[in-house]
mmCIF file with all atom_site columns, C-alpha atoms in Angstrom:
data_model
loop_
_atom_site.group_PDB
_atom_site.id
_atom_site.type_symbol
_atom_site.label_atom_id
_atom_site.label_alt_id
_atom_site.label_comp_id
_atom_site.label_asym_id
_atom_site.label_entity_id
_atom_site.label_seq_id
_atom_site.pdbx_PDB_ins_code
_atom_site.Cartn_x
_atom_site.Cartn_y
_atom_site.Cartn_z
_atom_site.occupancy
_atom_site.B_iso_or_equiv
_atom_site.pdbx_formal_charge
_atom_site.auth_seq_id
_atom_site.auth_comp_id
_atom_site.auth_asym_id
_atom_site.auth_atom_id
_atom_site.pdbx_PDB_model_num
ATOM 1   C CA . UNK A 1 1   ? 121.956 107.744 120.610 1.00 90.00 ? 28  UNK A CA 1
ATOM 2   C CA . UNK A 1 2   ? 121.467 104.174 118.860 1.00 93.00 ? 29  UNK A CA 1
ATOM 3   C CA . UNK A 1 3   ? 118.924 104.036 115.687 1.00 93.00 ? 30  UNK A CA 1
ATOM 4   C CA . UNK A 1 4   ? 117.884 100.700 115.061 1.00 94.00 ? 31  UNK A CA 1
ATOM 5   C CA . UNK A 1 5   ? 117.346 99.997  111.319 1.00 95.00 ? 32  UNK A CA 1
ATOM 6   C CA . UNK A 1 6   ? 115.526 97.317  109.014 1.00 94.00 ? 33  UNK A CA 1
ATOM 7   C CA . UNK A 1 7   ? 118.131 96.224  106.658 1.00 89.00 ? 34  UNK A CA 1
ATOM 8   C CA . UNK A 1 8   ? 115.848 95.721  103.907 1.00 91.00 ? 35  UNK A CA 1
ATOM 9   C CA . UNK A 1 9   ? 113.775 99.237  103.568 1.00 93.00 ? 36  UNK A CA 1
ATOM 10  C CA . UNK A 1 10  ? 115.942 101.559 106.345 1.00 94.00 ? 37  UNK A CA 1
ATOM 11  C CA . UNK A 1 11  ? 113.064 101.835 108.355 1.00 94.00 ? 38  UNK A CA 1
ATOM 12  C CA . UNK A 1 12  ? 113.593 102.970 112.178 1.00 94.00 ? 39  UNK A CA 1
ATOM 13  C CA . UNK A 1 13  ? 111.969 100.530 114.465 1.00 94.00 ? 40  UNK A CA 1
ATOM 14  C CA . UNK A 1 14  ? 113.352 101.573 118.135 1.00 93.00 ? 41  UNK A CA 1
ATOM 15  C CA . UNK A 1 15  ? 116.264 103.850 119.344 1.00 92.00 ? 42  UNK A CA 1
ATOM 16  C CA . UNK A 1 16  ? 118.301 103.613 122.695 1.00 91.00 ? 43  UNK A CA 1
ATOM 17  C CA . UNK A 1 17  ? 120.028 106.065 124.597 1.00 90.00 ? 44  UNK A CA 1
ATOM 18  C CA . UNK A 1 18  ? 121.737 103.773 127.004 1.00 91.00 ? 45  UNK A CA 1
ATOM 19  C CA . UNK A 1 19  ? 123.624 101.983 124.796 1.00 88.00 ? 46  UNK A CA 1
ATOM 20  C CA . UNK A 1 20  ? 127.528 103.226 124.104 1.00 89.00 ? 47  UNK A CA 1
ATOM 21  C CA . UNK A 1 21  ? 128.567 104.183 120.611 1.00 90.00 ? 48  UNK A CA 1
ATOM 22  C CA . UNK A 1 22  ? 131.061 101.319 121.277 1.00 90.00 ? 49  UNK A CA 1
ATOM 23  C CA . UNK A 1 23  ? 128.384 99.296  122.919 1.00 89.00 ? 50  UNK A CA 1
ATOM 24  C CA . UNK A 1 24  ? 126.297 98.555  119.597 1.00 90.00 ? 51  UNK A CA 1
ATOM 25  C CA . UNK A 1 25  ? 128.952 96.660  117.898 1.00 89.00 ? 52  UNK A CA 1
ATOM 26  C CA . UNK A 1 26  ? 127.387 93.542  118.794 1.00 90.00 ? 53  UNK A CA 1
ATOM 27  C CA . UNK A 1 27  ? 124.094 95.073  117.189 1.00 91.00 ? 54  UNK A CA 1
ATOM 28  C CA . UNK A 1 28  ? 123.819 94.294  113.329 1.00 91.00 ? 55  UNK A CA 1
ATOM 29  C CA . UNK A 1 29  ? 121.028 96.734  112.738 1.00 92.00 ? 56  UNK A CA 1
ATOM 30  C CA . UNK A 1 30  ? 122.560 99.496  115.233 1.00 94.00 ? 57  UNK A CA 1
ATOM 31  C CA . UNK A 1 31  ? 123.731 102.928 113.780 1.00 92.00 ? 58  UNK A CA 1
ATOM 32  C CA . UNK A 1 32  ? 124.833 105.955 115.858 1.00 93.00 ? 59  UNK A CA 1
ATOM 33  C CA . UNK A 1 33  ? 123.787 109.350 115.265 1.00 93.00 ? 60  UNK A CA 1
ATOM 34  C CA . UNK A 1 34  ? 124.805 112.220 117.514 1.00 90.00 ? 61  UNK A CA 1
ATOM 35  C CA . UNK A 1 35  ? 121.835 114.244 116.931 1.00 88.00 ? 62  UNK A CA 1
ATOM 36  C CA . UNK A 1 36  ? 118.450 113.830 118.494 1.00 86.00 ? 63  UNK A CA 1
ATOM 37  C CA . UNK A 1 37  ? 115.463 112.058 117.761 1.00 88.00 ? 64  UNK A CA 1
ATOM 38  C CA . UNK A 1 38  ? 111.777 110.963 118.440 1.00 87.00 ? 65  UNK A CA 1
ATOM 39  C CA . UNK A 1 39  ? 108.990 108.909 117.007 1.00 87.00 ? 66  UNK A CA 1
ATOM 40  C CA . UNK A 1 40  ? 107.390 111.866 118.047 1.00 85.00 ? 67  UNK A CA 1
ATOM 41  C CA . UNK A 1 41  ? 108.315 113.525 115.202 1.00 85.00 ? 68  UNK A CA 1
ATOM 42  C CA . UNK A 1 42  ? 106.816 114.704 111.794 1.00 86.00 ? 69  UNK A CA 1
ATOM 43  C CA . UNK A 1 43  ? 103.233 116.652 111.589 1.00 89.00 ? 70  UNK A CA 1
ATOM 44  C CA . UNK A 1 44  ? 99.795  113.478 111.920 1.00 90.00 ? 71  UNK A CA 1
ATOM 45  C CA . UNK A 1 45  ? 98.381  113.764 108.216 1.00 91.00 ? 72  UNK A CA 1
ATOM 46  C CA . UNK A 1 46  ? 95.119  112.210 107.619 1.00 90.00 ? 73  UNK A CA 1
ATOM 47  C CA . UNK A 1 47  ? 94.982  109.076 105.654 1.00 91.00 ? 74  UNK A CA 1
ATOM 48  C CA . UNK A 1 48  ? 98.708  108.644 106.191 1.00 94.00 ? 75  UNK A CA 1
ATOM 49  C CA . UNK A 1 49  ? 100.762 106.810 108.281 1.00 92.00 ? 76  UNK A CA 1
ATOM 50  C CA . UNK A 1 50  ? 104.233 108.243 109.202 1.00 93.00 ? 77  UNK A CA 1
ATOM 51  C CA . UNK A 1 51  ? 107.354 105.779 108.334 1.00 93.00 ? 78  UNK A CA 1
ATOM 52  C CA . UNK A 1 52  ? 110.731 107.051 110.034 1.00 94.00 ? 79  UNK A CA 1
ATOM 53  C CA . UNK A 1 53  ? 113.542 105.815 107.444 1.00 95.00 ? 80  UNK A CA 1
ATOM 54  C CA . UNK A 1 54  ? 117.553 106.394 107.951 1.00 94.00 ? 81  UNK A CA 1
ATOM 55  C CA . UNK A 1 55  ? 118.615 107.986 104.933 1.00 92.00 ? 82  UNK A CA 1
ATOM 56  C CA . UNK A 1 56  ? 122.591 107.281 105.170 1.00 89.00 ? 83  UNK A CA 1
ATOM 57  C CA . UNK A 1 57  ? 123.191 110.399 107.561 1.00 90.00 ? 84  UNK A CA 1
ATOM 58  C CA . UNK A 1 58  ? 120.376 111.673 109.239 1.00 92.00 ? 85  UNK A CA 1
ATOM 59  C CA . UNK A 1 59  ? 116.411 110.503 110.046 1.00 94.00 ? 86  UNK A CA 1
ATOM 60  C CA . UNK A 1 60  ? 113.520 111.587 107.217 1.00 92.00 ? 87  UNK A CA 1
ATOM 61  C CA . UNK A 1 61  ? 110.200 110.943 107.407 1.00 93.00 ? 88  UNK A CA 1
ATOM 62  C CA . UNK A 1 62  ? 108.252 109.169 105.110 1.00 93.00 ? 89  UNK A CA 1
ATOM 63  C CA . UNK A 1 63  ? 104.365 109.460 104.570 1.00 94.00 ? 90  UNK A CA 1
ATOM 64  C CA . UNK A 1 64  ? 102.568 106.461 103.170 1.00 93.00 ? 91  UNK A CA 1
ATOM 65  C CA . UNK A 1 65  ? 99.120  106.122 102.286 1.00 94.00 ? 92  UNK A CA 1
ATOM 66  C CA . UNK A 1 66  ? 96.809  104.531 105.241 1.00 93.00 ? 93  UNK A CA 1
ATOM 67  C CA . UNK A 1 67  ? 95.294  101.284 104.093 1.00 88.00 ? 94  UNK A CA 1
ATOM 68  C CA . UNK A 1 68  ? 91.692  100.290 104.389 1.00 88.00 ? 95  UNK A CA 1
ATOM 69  C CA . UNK A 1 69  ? 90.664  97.923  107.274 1.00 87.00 ? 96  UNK A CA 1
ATOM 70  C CA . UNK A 1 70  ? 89.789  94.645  105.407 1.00 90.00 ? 97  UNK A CA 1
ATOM 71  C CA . UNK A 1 71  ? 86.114  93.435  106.968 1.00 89.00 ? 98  UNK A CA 1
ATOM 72  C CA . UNK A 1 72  ? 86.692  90.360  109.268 1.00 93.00 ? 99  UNK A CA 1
ATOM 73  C CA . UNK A 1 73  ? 84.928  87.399  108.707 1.00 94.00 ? 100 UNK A CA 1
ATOM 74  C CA . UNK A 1 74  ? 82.135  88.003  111.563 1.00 94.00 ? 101 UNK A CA 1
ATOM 75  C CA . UNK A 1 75  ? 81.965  91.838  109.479 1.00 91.00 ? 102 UNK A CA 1
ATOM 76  C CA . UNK A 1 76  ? 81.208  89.928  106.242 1.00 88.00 ? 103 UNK A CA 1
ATOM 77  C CA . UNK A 1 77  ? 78.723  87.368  107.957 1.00 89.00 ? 104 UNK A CA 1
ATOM 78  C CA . UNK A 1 78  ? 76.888  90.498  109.782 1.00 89.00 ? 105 UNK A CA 1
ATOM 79  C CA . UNK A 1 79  ? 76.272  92.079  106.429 1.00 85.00 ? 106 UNK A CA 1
ATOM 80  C CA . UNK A 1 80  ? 75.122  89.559  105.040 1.00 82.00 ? 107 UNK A CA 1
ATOM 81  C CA . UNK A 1 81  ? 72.561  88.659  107.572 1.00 85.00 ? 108 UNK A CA 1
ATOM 82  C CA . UNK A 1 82  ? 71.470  92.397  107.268 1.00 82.00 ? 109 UNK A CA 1
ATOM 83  C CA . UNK A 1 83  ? 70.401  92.335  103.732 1.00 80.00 ? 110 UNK A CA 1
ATOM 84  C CA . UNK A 1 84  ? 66.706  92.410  102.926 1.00 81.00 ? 111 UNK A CA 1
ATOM 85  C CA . UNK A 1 85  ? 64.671  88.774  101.509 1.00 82.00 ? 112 UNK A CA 1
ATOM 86  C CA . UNK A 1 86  ? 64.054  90.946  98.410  1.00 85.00 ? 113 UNK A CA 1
ATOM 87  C CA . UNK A 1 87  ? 67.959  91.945  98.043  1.00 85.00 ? 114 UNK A CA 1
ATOM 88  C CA . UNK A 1 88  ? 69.043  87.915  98.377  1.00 84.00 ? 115 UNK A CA 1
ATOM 89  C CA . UNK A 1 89  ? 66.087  87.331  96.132  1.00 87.00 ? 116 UNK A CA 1
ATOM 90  C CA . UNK A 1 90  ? 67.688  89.451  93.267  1.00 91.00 ? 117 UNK A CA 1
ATOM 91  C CA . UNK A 1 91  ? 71.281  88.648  93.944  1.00 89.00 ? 118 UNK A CA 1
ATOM 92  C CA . UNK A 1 92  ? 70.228  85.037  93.423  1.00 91.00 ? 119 UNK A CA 1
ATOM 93  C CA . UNK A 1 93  ? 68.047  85.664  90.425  1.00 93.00 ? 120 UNK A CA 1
ATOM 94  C CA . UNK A 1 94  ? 71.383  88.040  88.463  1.00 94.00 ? 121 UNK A CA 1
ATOM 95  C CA . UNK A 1 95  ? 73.621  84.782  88.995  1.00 94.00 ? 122 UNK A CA 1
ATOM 96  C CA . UNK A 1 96  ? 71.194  82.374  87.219  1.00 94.00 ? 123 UNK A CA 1
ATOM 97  C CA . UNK A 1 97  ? 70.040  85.289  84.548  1.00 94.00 ? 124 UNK A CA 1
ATOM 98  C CA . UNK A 1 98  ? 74.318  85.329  84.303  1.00 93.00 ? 125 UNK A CA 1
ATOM 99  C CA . UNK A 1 99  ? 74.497  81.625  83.668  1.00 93.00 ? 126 UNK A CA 1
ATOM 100 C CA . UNK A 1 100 ? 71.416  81.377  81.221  1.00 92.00 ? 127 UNK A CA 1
ATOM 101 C CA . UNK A 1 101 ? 73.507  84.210  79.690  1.00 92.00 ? 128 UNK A CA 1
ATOM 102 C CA . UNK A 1 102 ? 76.552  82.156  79.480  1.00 92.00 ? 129 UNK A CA 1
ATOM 103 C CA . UNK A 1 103 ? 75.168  79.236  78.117  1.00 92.00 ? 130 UNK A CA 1
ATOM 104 C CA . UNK A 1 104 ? 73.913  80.922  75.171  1.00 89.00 ? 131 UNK A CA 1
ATOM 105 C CA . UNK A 1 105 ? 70.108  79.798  76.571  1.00 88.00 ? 132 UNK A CA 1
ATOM 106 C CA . UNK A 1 106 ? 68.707  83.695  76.730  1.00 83.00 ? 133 UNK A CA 1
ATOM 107 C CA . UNK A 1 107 ? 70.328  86.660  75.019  1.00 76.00 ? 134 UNK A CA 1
#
């Protein structure tokens, strides 16, 4: 079977069991392995997201951490638009307390 592997970090992005061991010559990132594999693999761990690496002989898992979802832009308008007149009110009146602040004007 063919591995295809990321150069820069060994990471397995797509395998091939049709191609000949002689047949991925013209592949750069090809390696064959005579054993079997699967993306399949590897137990699902919460929070983590499974990374299949080539380790110089054989497959390993690898399990990095999930990152959070950035909000989108409509995410961040919606929340704003959700806040309360009163929580607006006192986000505005903090920012010019914060700048009177600044200036030395109030301590």
């Amino acid at each position: 079977m063919v591995l295809f592997v990321n150069s820069n970090d060994s990471s397995i992005y797509a395998t091939n069991y049709l191609v000949s061991k002689e047949g991925i010559k013209k592949y750069p990132d090809a390696i064959w392995y005579d054993g079997d594999f699967s993306f399949e693999q590897g137990e699902e761990k919460e929070g983590y997201t499974k990374i299949y690496k080539w380790d110089g002989e054989k497959p390993i898992i690898e399990y990095i951490p999930t990152p959070e979802p950035e909000l989108s832009q409509l995410d961040r308008i919606e929340e704003q638009l959700g806040k309360s007149q009163d929580e607006i009110r006192q986000e505005g009146a903090d920012m010019v307390m914060e700048e009177l602040v600044k200036r030395g004007l109030i301590v």
